[in-house]
């Protein structure tokens, strides 16, 4: 690990072997060695999403490219789309669907409250929607939405599901084949712990058929999933030059996930998240997401009045530990911890203890040693 400890909700710390994968001699985009590596990456992407029924996509670009490619490929101008707004990234789908000409309805949920399946059931039964957009883990507040229930309801109404699982895949339980969703999106710099620059998607056969059977052409060249499908099925044609170094690093990071085992990785993320939540509780810091709907990858917590910026700066300047400020309306009110990727007990203890010191240095009355003490029963499970 480097001197700096990234505990922002992405990008996250890179393992040495992942960073080293980027420093190999440049290969051409049609070099058989790169293409072989990419084919393995696609297979590892199947493993990551548990996607053996649909098609894996890996496209150079950030997570937003994955979101936009999904929207522009599936939605035609004039289609009705229901967007679930459980925070900043839920709203991004509203913007994307609007930009691409959909008729968008939005269901807003209070900060930290999950998208209630019964509300969505009622809404979908009243209108004829083509698709629903869902944020699996809302990185802006740490909320985990109940995607199994939400997808079940969407399927009951025969509505396509587009799921932003950018901050969840690899750390929160997700089985694409069992879930029955149409498109699930993540990207390289979150739980996968590769550098930023690749969007990864699992796309159902049903969605692929919908791309082929549109009434109007897909209004994008680069973000056209029907076009990229050919490359994913047979890597070797030229469509656009991929970010070769990033993809080589992604390959290495995915190999590490396979070596750890997906279920072990979910378990590690749950234990670390439990430890962090217990530590925050001991420091009297309340968590933004409601109980029962808290992500195992990201935690947002309210800071004592007016102290968000100071605490964040102290952690960064004194300890080189990076946490993130709130986004949008939550700026200045909360801080967010990204506890995913390669985070272990060591980093968790470092964060909780320095957070406690920071609070005490601002004369906030917290008991010395309480955060780590509260976290220990969980962390011991990781031995
Ligand atoms: C839940 C979620 N969706 C989408 C994005 C957008 O990803 P990117 O910044 O890689 O475009 C992010 C980034 O933080 C995110 O957390």
mmCIF file of C-alpha atoms and ligand atoms in Angstrom:
data_model
loop_
_atom_site.group_PDB
_atom_site.id
_atom_site.type_symbol
_atom_site.label_atom_id
_atom_site.label_comp_id
_atom_site.label_asym_id
_atom_site.label_seq_id
_atom_site.Cartn_x
_atom_site.Cartn_y
_atom_site.Cartn_z
ATOM 1 C CA UNK A 1 0.000 0.000 0.000
ATOM 2 C CA UNK A 2 1.197 3.539 -0.650
ATOM 3 C CA UNK A 3 1.599 6.228 1.957
ATOM 4 C CA UNK A 4 -1.838 7.585 1.162
ATOM 5 C CA UNK A 5 -4.862 5.619 2.321
ATOM 6 C CA UNK A 6 -7.865 6.173 0.099
ATOM 7 C CA UNK A 7 -11.100 5.580 1.948
ATOM 8 C CA UNK A 8 -13.155 7.751 -0.366
ATOM 9 C CA UNK A 9 -15.863 5.885 -2.287
ATOM 10 C CA UNK A 10 -13.569 5.371 -5.245
ATOM 11 C CA UNK A 11 -11.048 5.377 -6.663
ATOM 12 C CA UNK A 12 -9.547 3.074 -4.092
ATOM 13 C CA UNK A 13 -6.069 1.757 -3.223
ATOM 14 C CA UNK A 14 -4.396 -0.409 -5.830
ATOM 15 C CA UNK A 15 -2.580 -3.630 -5.022
ATOM 16 C CA UNK A 16 1.033 -3.579 -6.259
ATOM 17 C CA UNK A 17 0.394 -6.301 -8.789
ATOM 18 C CA UNK A 18 -2.492 -4.291 -10.258
ATOM 19 C CA UNK A 19 -0.366 -1.142 -10.534
ATOM 20 C CA UNK A 20 2.478 -3.180 -12.054
ATOM 21 C CA UNK A 21 0.183 -4.570 -14.735
ATOM 22 C CA UNK A 22 0.029 -1.039 -16.147
ATOM 23 C CA UNK A 23 3.763 -0.658 -16.526
ATOM 24 C CA UNK A 24 4.350 -3.460 -19.022
ATOM 25 C CA UNK A 25 5.505 -2.570 -22.571
ATOM 26 C CA UNK A 26 2.767 -1.086 -24.728
ATOM 27 C CA UNK A 27 0.822 -3.639 -26.727
ATOM 28 C CA UNK A 28 -1.276 -2.887 -29.769
ATOM 29 C CA UNK A 29 -5.034 -3.117 -29.447
ATOM 30 C CA UNK A 30 -5.144 -6.066 -31.870
ATOM 31 C CA UNK A 31 -2.073 -7.822 -30.460
ATOM 32 C CA UNK A 32 -3.014 -11.444 -29.734
ATOM 33 C CA UNK A 33 -1.555 -11.113 -26.220
ATOM 34 C CA UNK A 34 -3.851 -8.220 -25.406
ATOM 35 C CA UNK A 35 -6.850 -9.923 -27.013
ATOM 36 C CA UNK A 36 -6.189 -13.094 -25.009
ATOM 37 C CA UNK A 37 -5.947 -11.007 -21.844
ATOM 38 C CA UNK A 38 -9.216 -9.246 -22.738
ATOM 39 C CA UNK A 39 -11.030 -12.537 -23.366
ATOM 40 C CA UNK A 40 -9.991 -13.667 -19.895
ATOM 41 C CA UNK A 41 -11.210 -10.331 -18.526
ATOM 42 C CA UNK A 42 -14.618 -11.000 -20.056
ATOM 43 C CA UNK A 43 -14.714 -14.442 -18.447
ATOM 44 C CA UNK A 44 -13.704 -12.955 -15.113
ATOM 45 C CA UNK A 45 -16.433 -10.349 -15.566
ATOM 46 C CA UNK A 46 -18.939 -13.184 -15.935
ATOM 47 C CA UNK A 47 -17.632 -14.550 -12.643
ATOM 48 C CA UNK A 48 -17.858 -11.154 -10.935
ATOM 49 C CA UNK A 49 -21.520 -10.582 -11.855
ATOM 50 C CA UNK A 50 -22.419 -14.305 -11.827
ATOM 51 C CA UNK A 51 -23.541 -13.731 -15.404
ATOM 52 C CA UNK A 52 -23.610 -16.961 -17.380
ATOM 53 C CA UNK A 53 -26.972 -16.284 -19.033
ATOM 54 C CA UNK A 54 -26.336 -12.829 -20.504
ATOM 55 C CA UNK A 55 -23.350 -11.116 -22.087
ATOM 56 C CA UNK A 56 -20.505 -9.325 -20.276
ATOM 57 C CA UNK A 57 -19.369 -5.943 -21.607
ATOM 58 C CA UNK A 58 -16.157 -4.117 -20.743
ATOM 59 C CA UNK A 59 -15.869 -0.668 -22.297
ATOM 60 C CA UNK A 60 -13.184 1.976 -21.874
ATOM 61 C CA UNK A 61 -14.614 4.963 -20.054
ATOM 62 C CA UNK A 62 -15.920 5.739 -16.587
ATOM 63 C CA UNK A 63 -19.000 4.349 -14.871
ATOM 64 C CA UNK A 64 -21.137 7.079 -16.395
ATOM 65 C CA UNK A 65 -20.341 5.723 -19.873
ATOM 66 C CA UNK A 66 -21.828 2.430 -18.702
ATOM 67 C CA UNK A 67 -24.952 4.218 -17.460
ATOM 68 C CA UNK A 68 -25.335 6.311 -20.593
ATOM 69 C CA UNK A 69 -24.655 3.389 -22.944
ATOM 70 C CA UNK A 70 -27.392 1.422 -21.178
ATOM 71 C CA UNK A 71 -29.896 4.240 -21.438
ATOM 72 C CA UNK A 72 -29.181 5.220 -25.040
ATOM 73 C CA UNK A 73 -29.122 1.601 -26.239
ATOM 74 C CA UNK A 74 -32.352 0.520 -24.556
ATOM 75 C CA UNK A 75 -34.493 3.644 -24.471
ATOM 76 C CA UNK A 76 -35.991 5.244 -27.586
ATOM 77 C CA UNK A 77 -37.141 8.849 -27.688
ATOM 78 C CA UNK A 78 -40.649 9.019 -26.251
ATOM 79 C CA UNK A 79 -40.329 5.844 -24.135
ATOM 80 C CA UNK A 80 -41.570 6.173 -20.581
ATOM 81 C CA UNK A 81 -38.938 5.612 -17.926
ATOM 82 C CA UNK A 82 -39.351 5.531 -14.167
ATOM 83 C CA UNK A 83 -36.267 6.712 -12.274
ATOM 84 C CA UNK A 84 -35.855 5.980 -8.577
ATOM 85 C CA UNK A 85 -34.174 8.914 -6.921
ATOM 86 C CA UNK A 86 -32.550 7.792 -3.691
ATOM 87 C CA UNK A 87 -29.732 10.315 -3.979
ATOM 88 C CA UNK A 88 -27.201 12.028 -6.224
ATOM 89 C CA UNK A 89 -26.573 9.053 -8.529
ATOM 90 C CA UNK A 90 -30.256 8.205 -8.825
ATOM 91 C CA UNK A 91 -30.670 11.725 -10.226
ATOM 92 C CA UNK A 92 -27.955 11.067 -12.796
ATOM 93 C CA UNK A 93 -30.239 8.543 -14.471
ATOM 94 C CA UNK A 94 -32.957 11.219 -14.598
ATOM 95 C CA UNK A 95 -30.572 13.503 -16.498
ATOM 96 C CA UNK A 96 -29.390 10.747 -18.817
ATOM 97 C CA UNK A 97 -32.866 9.496 -19.690
ATOM 98 C CA UNK A 98 -34.022 13.083 -20.256
ATOM 99 C CA UNK A 99 -31.049 13.908 -22.502
ATOM 100 C CA UNK A 100 -31.882 10.877 -24.627
ATOM 101 C CA UNK A 101 -35.491 11.878 -25.118
ATOM 102 C CA UNK A 102 -37.346 9.637 -22.671
ATOM 103 C CA UNK A 103 -40.518 10.709 -20.902
ATOM 104 C CA UNK A 104 -39.220 10.529 -17.377
ATOM 105 C CA UNK A 105 -41.128 10.117 -14.149
ATOM 106 C CA UNK A 106 -39.199 10.319 -10.913
ATOM 107 C CA UNK A 107 -39.964 8.773 -7.549
ATOM 108 C CA UNK A 108 -38.067 10.616 -4.832
ATOM 109 C CA UNK A 109 -37.227 9.033 -1.527
ATOM 110 C CA UNK A 110 -36.099 10.844 1.581
ATOM 111 C CA UNK A 111 -32.338 10.916 2.199
ATOM 112 C CA UNK A 112 -31.207 7.578 3.585
ATOM 113 C CA UNK A 113 -34.557 5.869 2.990
ATOM 114 C CA UNK A 114 -34.749 2.904 0.631
ATOM 115 C CA UNK A 115 -36.879 2.777 -2.506
ATOM 116 C CA UNK A 116 -40.039 1.175 -1.161
ATOM 117 C CA UNK A 117 -41.099 -1.756 -3.377
ATOM 118 C CA UNK A 118 -44.809 -1.274 -2.622
ATOM 119 C CA UNK A 119 -44.688 2.352 -3.831
ATOM 120 C CA UNK A 120 -42.994 1.213 -7.025
ATOM 121 C CA UNK A 121 -45.478 -1.605 -7.530
ATOM 122 C CA UNK A 122 -48.306 0.893 -7.385
ATOM 123 C CA UNK A 123 -46.589 3.339 -9.732
ATOM 124 C CA UNK A 124 -45.773 0.683 -12.328
ATOM 125 C CA UNK A 125 -49.330 -0.614 -12.304
ATOM 126 C CA UNK A 126 -50.673 2.839 -13.203
ATOM 127 C CA UNK A 127 -48.677 3.497 -16.365
ATOM 128 C CA UNK A 128 -46.936 1.823 -19.237
ATOM 129 C CA UNK A 129 -43.223 2.153 -18.547
ATOM 130 C CA UNK A 130 -40.525 0.692 -20.747
ATOM 131 C CA UNK A 131 -37.806 0.737 -18.107
ATOM 132 C CA UNK A 132 -36.990 1.538 -14.516
ATOM 133 C CA UNK A 133 -33.623 2.819 -13.289
ATOM 134 C CA UNK A 134 -32.380 1.761 -9.863
ATOM 135 C CA UNK A 135 -29.279 2.618 -7.855
ATOM 136 C CA UNK A 136 -28.078 -0.462 -5.995
ATOM 137 C CA UNK A 137 -25.745 1.339 -3.588
ATOM 138 C CA UNK A 138 -26.237 5.102 -3.501
ATOM 139 C CA UNK A 139 -22.682 6.317 -2.997
ATOM 140 C CA UNK A 140 -23.810 9.786 -1.994
ATOM 141 C CA UNK A 141 -25.255 8.522 1.284
ATOM 142 C CA UNK A 142 -24.410 4.807 1.719
ATOM 143 C CA UNK A 143 -27.903 3.444 1.110
ATOM 144 C CA UNK A 144 -28.416 -0.122 -0.099
ATOM 145 C CA UNK A 145 -31.606 -0.544 -2.117
ATOM 146 C CA UNK A 146 -33.498 -3.858 -2.018
ATOM 147 C CA UNK A 147 -32.761 -4.774 -5.623
ATOM 148 C CA UNK A 148 -34.140 -8.315 -5.446
ATOM 149 C CA UNK A 149 -37.601 -7.036 -4.500
ATOM 150 C CA UNK A 150 -37.426 -4.126 -6.929
ATOM 151 C CA UNK A 151 -36.449 -6.302 -9.899
ATOM 152 C CA UNK A 152 -39.172 -8.809 -9.025
ATOM 153 C CA UNK A 153 -41.783 -6.080 -9.183
ATOM 154 C CA UNK A 154 -40.416 -4.656 -12.424
ATOM 155 C CA UNK A 155 -40.555 -8.100 -14.002
ATOM 156 C CA UNK A 156 -44.120 -8.570 -12.815
ATOM 157 C CA UNK A 157 -45.000 -5.453 -14.822
ATOM 158 C CA UNK A 158 -42.785 -6.468 -17.741
ATOM 159 C CA UNK A 159 -40.560 -3.423 -17.345
ATOM 160 C CA UNK A 160 -36.833 -3.484 -18.211
ATOM 161 C CA UNK A 161 -34.464 -2.873 -15.299
ATOM 162 C CA UNK A 162 -31.264 -0.820 -15.512
ATOM 163 C CA UNK A 163 -29.283 -1.068 -12.287
ATOM 164 C CA UNK A 164 -26.400 1.157 -11.292
ATOM 165 C CA UNK A 165 -24.369 -1.214 -9.166
ATOM 166 C CA UNK A 166 -21.211 0.875 -9.524
ATOM 167 C CA UNK A 167 -20.586 0.974 -5.771
ATOM 168 C CA UNK A 168 -21.780 -2.549 -5.043
ATOM 169 C CA UNK A 169 -20.578 -5.236 -7.469
ATOM 170 C CA UNK A 170 -17.854 -7.302 -5.837
ATOM 171 C CA UNK A 171 -18.647 -6.125 -2.304
ATOM 172 C CA UNK A 172 -22.409 -6.534 -1.926
ATOM 173 C CA UNK A 173 -24.200 -9.719 -2.803
ATOM 174 C CA UNK A 174 -25.296 -9.781 -6.433
ATOM 175 C CA UNK A 175 -26.101 -12.737 -8.635
ATOM 176 C CA UNK A 176 -27.106 -11.493 -12.076
ATOM 177 C CA UNK A 177 -28.472 -14.829 -13.265
ATOM 178 C CA UNK A 178 -30.745 -15.202 -10.262
ATOM 179 C CA UNK A 179 -31.683 -11.541 -10.070
ATOM 180 C CA UNK A 180 -33.319 -11.423 -13.488
ATOM 181 C CA UNK A 181 -32.306 -7.794 -14.174
ATOM 182 C CA UNK A 182 -31.665 -6.546 -17.709
ATOM 183 C CA UNK A 183 -28.593 -4.388 -17.307
ATOM 184 C CA UNK A 184 -26.295 -4.119 -14.305
ATOM 185 C CA UNK A 185 -23.431 -1.637 -14.414
ATOM 186 C CA UNK A 186 -20.225 -1.198 -12.463
ATOM 187 C CA UNK A 187 -16.810 0.308 -13.101
ATOM 188 C CA UNK A 188 -13.181 -0.440 -12.462
ATOM 189 C CA UNK A 189 -12.247 2.027 -9.716
ATOM 190 C CA UNK A 190 -14.743 0.951 -7.075
ATOM 191 C CA UNK A 191 -14.958 -2.436 -5.373
ATOM 192 C CA UNK A 192 -12.919 -4.141 -8.089
ATOM 193 C CA UNK A 193 -9.961 -1.991 -6.995
ATOM 194 C CA UNK A 194 -8.524 -1.302 -10.433
ATOM 195 C CA UNK A 195 -7.737 2.191 -11.735
ATOM 196 C CA UNK A 196 -10.565 4.325 -13.178
ATOM 197 C CA UNK A 197 -11.259 3.928 -16.878
ATOM 198 C CA UNK A 198 -13.402 0.867 -17.545
ATOM 199 C CA UNK A 199 -17.149 0.308 -17.335
ATOM 200 C CA UNK A 200 -18.305 -3.276 -16.826
ATOM 201 C CA UNK A 201 -21.822 -4.429 -17.580
ATOM 202 C CA UNK A 202 -23.940 -7.549 -17.438
ATOM 203 C CA UNK A 203 -26.641 -7.454 -20.108
ATOM 204 C CA UNK A 204 -29.515 -9.924 -20.425
ATOM 205 C CA UNK A 205 -30.511 -11.642 -23.678
ATOM 206 C CA UNK A 206 -33.847 -9.875 -23.360
ATOM 207 C CA UNK A 207 -32.129 -6.466 -23.392
ATOM 208 C CA UNK A 208 -29.905 -7.508 -26.317
ATOM 209 C CA UNK A 209 -33.037 -8.449 -28.272
ATOM 210 C CA UNK A 210 -34.553 -5.091 -27.402
ATOM 211 C CA UNK A 211 -31.470 -3.309 -28.845
ATOM 212 C CA UNK A 212 -31.895 -5.247 -32.095
ATOM 213 C CA UNK A 213 -35.640 -4.697 -32.348
ATOM 214 C CA UNK A 214 -35.801 -0.944 -31.854
ATOM 215 C CA UNK A 215 -37.989 1.182 -34.073
ATOM 216 C CA UNK A 216 -35.308 3.893 -34.243
ATOM 217 C CA UNK A 217 -31.505 3.573 -34.494
ATOM 218 C CA UNK A 218 -29.390 3.910 -31.359
ATOM 219 C CA UNK A 219 -28.352 7.557 -31.262
ATOM 220 C CA UNK A 220 -24.747 7.068 -30.293
ATOM 221 C CA UNK A 221 -21.687 5.675 -31.995
ATOM 222 C CA UNK A 222 -19.399 4.970 -29.044
ATOM 223 C CA UNK A 223 -22.062 4.181 -26.452
ATOM 224 C CA UNK A 224 -23.947 1.799 -28.695
ATOM 225 C CA UNK A 225 -24.089 -1.555 -26.914
ATOM 226 C CA UNK A 226 -25.423 -3.328 -30.008
ATOM 227 C CA UNK A 227 -22.228 -2.275 -31.797
ATOM 228 C CA UNK A 228 -19.962 -3.294 -28.886
ATOM 229 C CA UNK A 229 -21.701 -6.655 -28.606
ATOM 230 C CA UNK A 230 -19.739 -7.888 -31.655
ATOM 231 C CA UNK A 231 -16.466 -7.073 -29.912
ATOM 232 C CA UNK A 232 -17.542 -8.739 -26.669
ATOM 233 C CA UNK A 233 -18.530 -11.893 -28.531
ATOM 234 C CA UNK A 234 -15.403 -11.955 -30.669
ATOM 235 C CA UNK A 235 -12.655 -9.593 -29.467
ATOM 236 C CA UNK A 236 -10.405 -8.765 -32.398
ATOM 237 C CA UNK A 237 -12.268 -6.275 -34.551
ATOM 238 C CA UNK A 238 -11.448 -2.586 -34.392
ATOM 239 C CA UNK A 239 -14.205 -0.291 -33.115
ATOM 240 C CA UNK A 240 -12.259 2.205 -31.032
ATOM 241 C CA UNK A 241 -8.881 1.889 -29.332
ATOM 242 C CA UNK A 242 -9.387 0.513 -25.821
ATOM 243 C CA UNK A 243 -7.465 1.839 -22.807
ATOM 244 C CA UNK A 244 -5.075 -1.106 -22.937
ATOM 245 C CA UNK A 245 -3.106 -0.416 -19.736
ATOM 246 C CA UNK A 246 -6.259 0.130 -17.677
ATOM 247 C CA UNK A 247 -7.739 -3.076 -19.035
ATOM 248 C CA UNK A 248 -4.574 -5.030 -18.193
ATOM 249 C CA UNK A 249 -4.780 -3.689 -14.630
ATOM 250 C CA UNK A 250 -8.470 -4.571 -14.530
ATOM 251 C CA UNK A 251 -7.613 -8.114 -15.566
ATOM 252 C CA UNK A 252 -5.190 -8.412 -12.645
ATOM 253 C CA UNK A 253 -7.703 -6.958 -10.169
ATOM 254 C CA UNK A 254 -10.383 -9.382 -11.373
ATOM 255 C CA UNK A 255 -7.944 -12.265 -10.977
ATOM 256 C CA UNK A 256 -7.443 -11.182 -7.358
ATOM 257 C CA UNK A 257 -11.206 -11.303 -6.835
ATOM 258 C CA UNK A 258 -11.357 -14.810 -8.256
ATOM 259 C CA UNK A 259 -8.473 -15.850 -6.008
ATOM 260 C CA UNK A 260 -10.209 -14.462 -2.925
ATOM 261 C CA UNK A 261 -13.536 -15.943 -4.008
ATOM 262 C CA UNK A 262 -16.635 -13.815 -4.556
ATOM 263 C CA UNK A 263 -18.456 -15.017 -1.459
ATOM 264 C CA UNK A 264 -15.391 -14.563 0.742
ATOM 265 C CA UNK A 265 -15.113 -11.055 -0.623
ATOM 266 C CA UNK A 266 -18.751 -10.273 0.172
ATOM 267 C CA UNK A 267 -18.152 -11.636 3.675
ATOM 268 C CA UNK A 268 -15.024 -9.514 4.189
ATOM 269 C CA UNK A 269 -16.895 -6.409 3.071
ATOM 270 C CA UNK A 270 -19.737 -7.153 5.474
ATOM 271 C CA UNK A 271 -17.391 -7.623 8.418
ATOM 272 C CA UNK A 272 -15.457 -4.424 7.689
ATOM 273 C CA UNK A 273 -18.732 -2.523 7.245
ATOM 274 C CA UNK A 274 -20.091 -3.879 10.543
ATOM 275 C CA UNK A 275 -16.860 -2.843 12.250
ATOM 276 C CA UNK A 276 -17.010 0.668 10.812
ATOM 277 C CA UNK A 277 -20.668 1.082 11.730
ATOM 278 C CA UNK A 278 -19.941 -0.091 15.278
ATOM 279 C CA UNK A 279 -16.984 2.302 15.515
ATOM 280 C CA UNK A 280 -19.051 5.253 14.309
ATOM 281 C CA UNK A 281 -21.783 4.318 16.780
ATOM 282 C CA UNK A 282 -19.257 4.385 19.626
ATOM 283 C CA UNK A 283 -18.274 7.899 18.509
ATOM 284 C CA UNK A 284 -21.935 8.985 18.593
ATOM 285 C CA UNK A 285 -21.915 9.614 14.853
ATOM 286 C CA UNK A 286 -25.185 8.704 13.204
ATOM 287 C CA UNK A 287 -25.301 6.875 9.934
ATOM 288 C CA UNK A 288 -27.275 8.431 7.072
ATOM 289 C CA UNK A 289 -28.805 5.237 5.656
ATOM 290 C CA UNK A 290 -31.635 3.700 7.613
ATOM 291 C CA UNK A 291 -31.029 0.500 9.553
ATOM 292 C CA UNK A 292 -31.444 -2.631 7.452
ATOM 293 C CA UNK A 293 -30.534 -0.757 4.247
ATOM 294 C CA UNK A 294 -26.890 0.069 4.860
ATOM 295 C CA UNK A 295 -24.322 -0.752 2.219
ATOM 296 C CA UNK A 296 -21.338 -2.931 3.014
ATOM 297 C CA UNK A 297 -19.177 -0.789 0.736
ATOM 298 C CA UNK A 298 -19.884 2.869 1.578
ATOM 299 C CA UNK A 299 -20.992 4.569 4.793
ATOM 300 C CA UNK A 300 -22.189 8.155 5.088
ATOM 301 C CA UNK A 301 -22.374 9.646 8.580
ATOM 302 C CA UNK A 302 -23.468 12.996 9.989
ATOM 303 C CA UNK A 303 -20.653 15.006 11.532
ATOM 304 C CA UNK A 304 -20.989 17.281 14.548
ATOM 305 C CA UNK A 305 -22.362 20.666 13.411
ATOM 306 C CA UNK A 306 -19.998 22.537 11.094
ATOM 307 C CA UNK A 307 -17.151 20.058 11.458
ATOM 308 C CA UNK A 308 -17.321 18.025 8.242
ATOM 309 C CA UNK A 309 -14.678 20.010 6.427
ATOM 310 C CA UNK A 310 -12.299 20.205 9.416
ATOM 311 C CA UNK A 311 -12.445 16.503 10.187
ATOM 312 C CA UNK A 312 -11.930 15.592 6.552
ATOM 313 C CA UNK A 313 -8.951 17.963 6.296
ATOM 314 C CA UNK A 314 -7.360 16.719 9.496
ATOM 315 C CA UNK A 315 -7.585 13.096 8.412
ATOM 316 C CA UNK A 316 -6.027 13.998 5.084
ATOM 317 C CA UNK A 317 -3.354 16.471 6.176
ATOM 318 C CA UNK A 318 -2.218 14.819 9.384
ATOM 319 C CA UNK A 319 -2.720 11.139 8.623
ATOM 320 C CA UNK A 320 -2.948 10.926 4.812
ATOM 321 C CA UNK A 321 -6.275 9.176 5.190
ATOM 322 C CA UNK A 322 -8.825 10.317 2.658
ATOM 323 C CA UNK A 323 -12.565 10.260 3.244
ATOM 324 C CA UNK A 324 -15.085 12.146 1.115
ATOM 325 C CA UNK A 325 -17.294 15.141 1.684
ATOM 326 C CA UNK A 326 -21.038 14.966 1.089
ATOM 327 C CA UNK A 327 -22.389 15.604 -2.391
ATOM 328 C CA UNK A 328 -25.057 18.164 -3.300
ATOM 329 C CA UNK A 329 -27.322 19.065 -0.358
ATOM 330 C CA UNK A 330 -25.306 16.884 1.986
ATOM 331 C CA UNK A 331 -22.077 18.830 1.512
ATOM 332 C CA UNK A 332 -20.837 20.120 4.859
ATOM 333 C CA UNK A 333 -23.231 17.873 6.761
ATOM 334 C CA UNK A 334 -21.881 14.397 6.238
ATOM 335 C CA UNK A 335 -18.687 12.540 5.464
ATOM 336 C CA UNK A 336 -18.487 9.368 3.429
ATOM 337 C CA UNK A 337 -16.193 6.406 3.893
ATOM 338 C CA UNK A 338 -15.461 3.997 1.064
ATOM 339 C CA UNK A 339 -14.579 0.667 2.674
ATOM 340 C CA UNK A 340 -14.137 -1.551 -0.308
ATOM 341 C CA UNK A 341 -11.609 -3.210 -2.542
ATOM 342 C CA UNK A 342 -8.470 -4.095 -0.613
ATOM 343 C CA UNK A 343 -9.536 -2.625 2.734
ATOM 344 C CA UNK A 344 -8.717 -4.918 5.686
ATOM 345 C CA UNK A 345 -8.704 -4.669 9.490
ATOM 346 C CA UNK A 346 -5.484 -2.650 9.362
ATOM 347 C CA UNK A 347 -6.967 0.237 7.395
ATOM 348 C CA UNK A 348 -10.224 0.069 9.350
ATOM 349 C CA UNK A 349 -8.395 0.445 12.659
ATOM 350 C CA UNK A 350 -6.292 3.290 11.237
ATOM 351 C CA UNK A 351 -9.386 5.160 10.118
ATOM 352 C CA UNK A 352 -11.425 4.676 13.284
ATOM 353 C CA UNK A 353 -8.592 5.605 15.622
ATOM 354 C CA UNK A 354 -7.588 8.744 13.700
ATOM 355 C CA UNK A 355 -11.231 9.781 13.358
ATOM 356 C CA UNK A 356 -11.536 9.484 17.120
ATOM 357 C CA UNK A 357 -8.382 11.553 17.664
ATOM 358 C CA UNK A 358 -9.681 14.194 15.252
ATOM 359 C CA UNK A 359 -12.992 14.470 17.102
ATOM 360 C CA UNK A 360 -11.229 14.745 20.453
ATOM 361 C CA UNK A 361 -8.921 17.433 19.081
ATOM 362 C CA UNK A 362 -12.032 19.464 18.236
ATOM 363 C CA UNK A 363 -13.162 19.049 21.865
ATOM 364 C CA UNK A 364 -15.899 16.645 20.956
ATOM 365 C CA UNK A 365 -16.474 14.447 23.929
ATOM 366 C CA UNK A 366 -15.840 10.868 22.870
ATOM 367 C CA UNK A 367 -14.363 8.136 24.992
ATOM 368 C CA UNK A 368 -10.730 7.352 24.278
ATOM 369 C CA UNK A 369 -10.305 4.017 22.487
ATOM 370 C CA UNK A 370 -14.034 3.504 22.081
ATOM 371 C CA UNK A 371 -14.198 3.319 18.265
ATOM 372 C CA UNK A 372 -11.621 0.576 17.835
ATOM 373 C CA UNK A 373 -12.955 -1.276 20.876
ATOM 374 C CA UNK A 374 -16.427 -1.383 19.329
ATOM 375 C CA UNK A 375 -15.022 -2.552 16.012
ATOM 376 C CA UNK A 376 -12.842 -5.323 17.435
ATOM 377 C CA UNK A 377 -15.452 -8.070 17.883
ATOM 378 C CA UNK A 378 -16.171 -7.842 14.154
ATOM 379 C CA UNK A 379 -12.577 -7.543 13.014
ATOM 380 C CA UNK A 380 -11.620 -10.624 15.001
ATOM 381 C CA UNK A 381 -13.859 -12.609 12.682
ATOM 382 C CA UNK A 382 -11.478 -11.813 9.828
ATOM 383 C CA UNK A 383 -8.547 -13.646 11.347
HETATM 384 C C1 LIG B 1 -23.348 4.857 -7.637
HETATM 385 C C2 LIG B 1 -22.515 5.534 -8.683
HETATM 386 N N1 LIG B 1 -22.966 5.588 -9.929
HETATM 387 C C3 LIG B 1 -22.271 6.161 -10.916
HETATM 388 C C4 LIG B 1 -21.056 6.752 -10.676
HETATM 389 C C5 LIG B 1 -20.322 7.396 -11.792
HETATM 390 O O1 LIG B 1 -19.127 6.755 -12.047
HETATM 391 P P1 LIG B 1 -17.935 7.539 -12.776
HETATM 392 O O2 LIG B 1 -17.566 8.659 -11.900
HETATM 393 O O3 LIG B 1 -16.867 6.489 -12.915
HETATM 394 O O4 LIG B 1 -18.453 7.996 -14.088
HETATM 395 C C6 LIG B 1 -20.543 6.740 -9.390
HETATM 396 C C7 LIG B 1 -19.252 7.386 -9.072
HETATM 397 O O5 LIG B 1 -18.911 7.626 -7.957
HETATM 398 C C8 LIG B 1 -21.283 6.113 -8.375
HETATM 399 O O6 LIG B 1 -20.818 6.053 -7.140
#
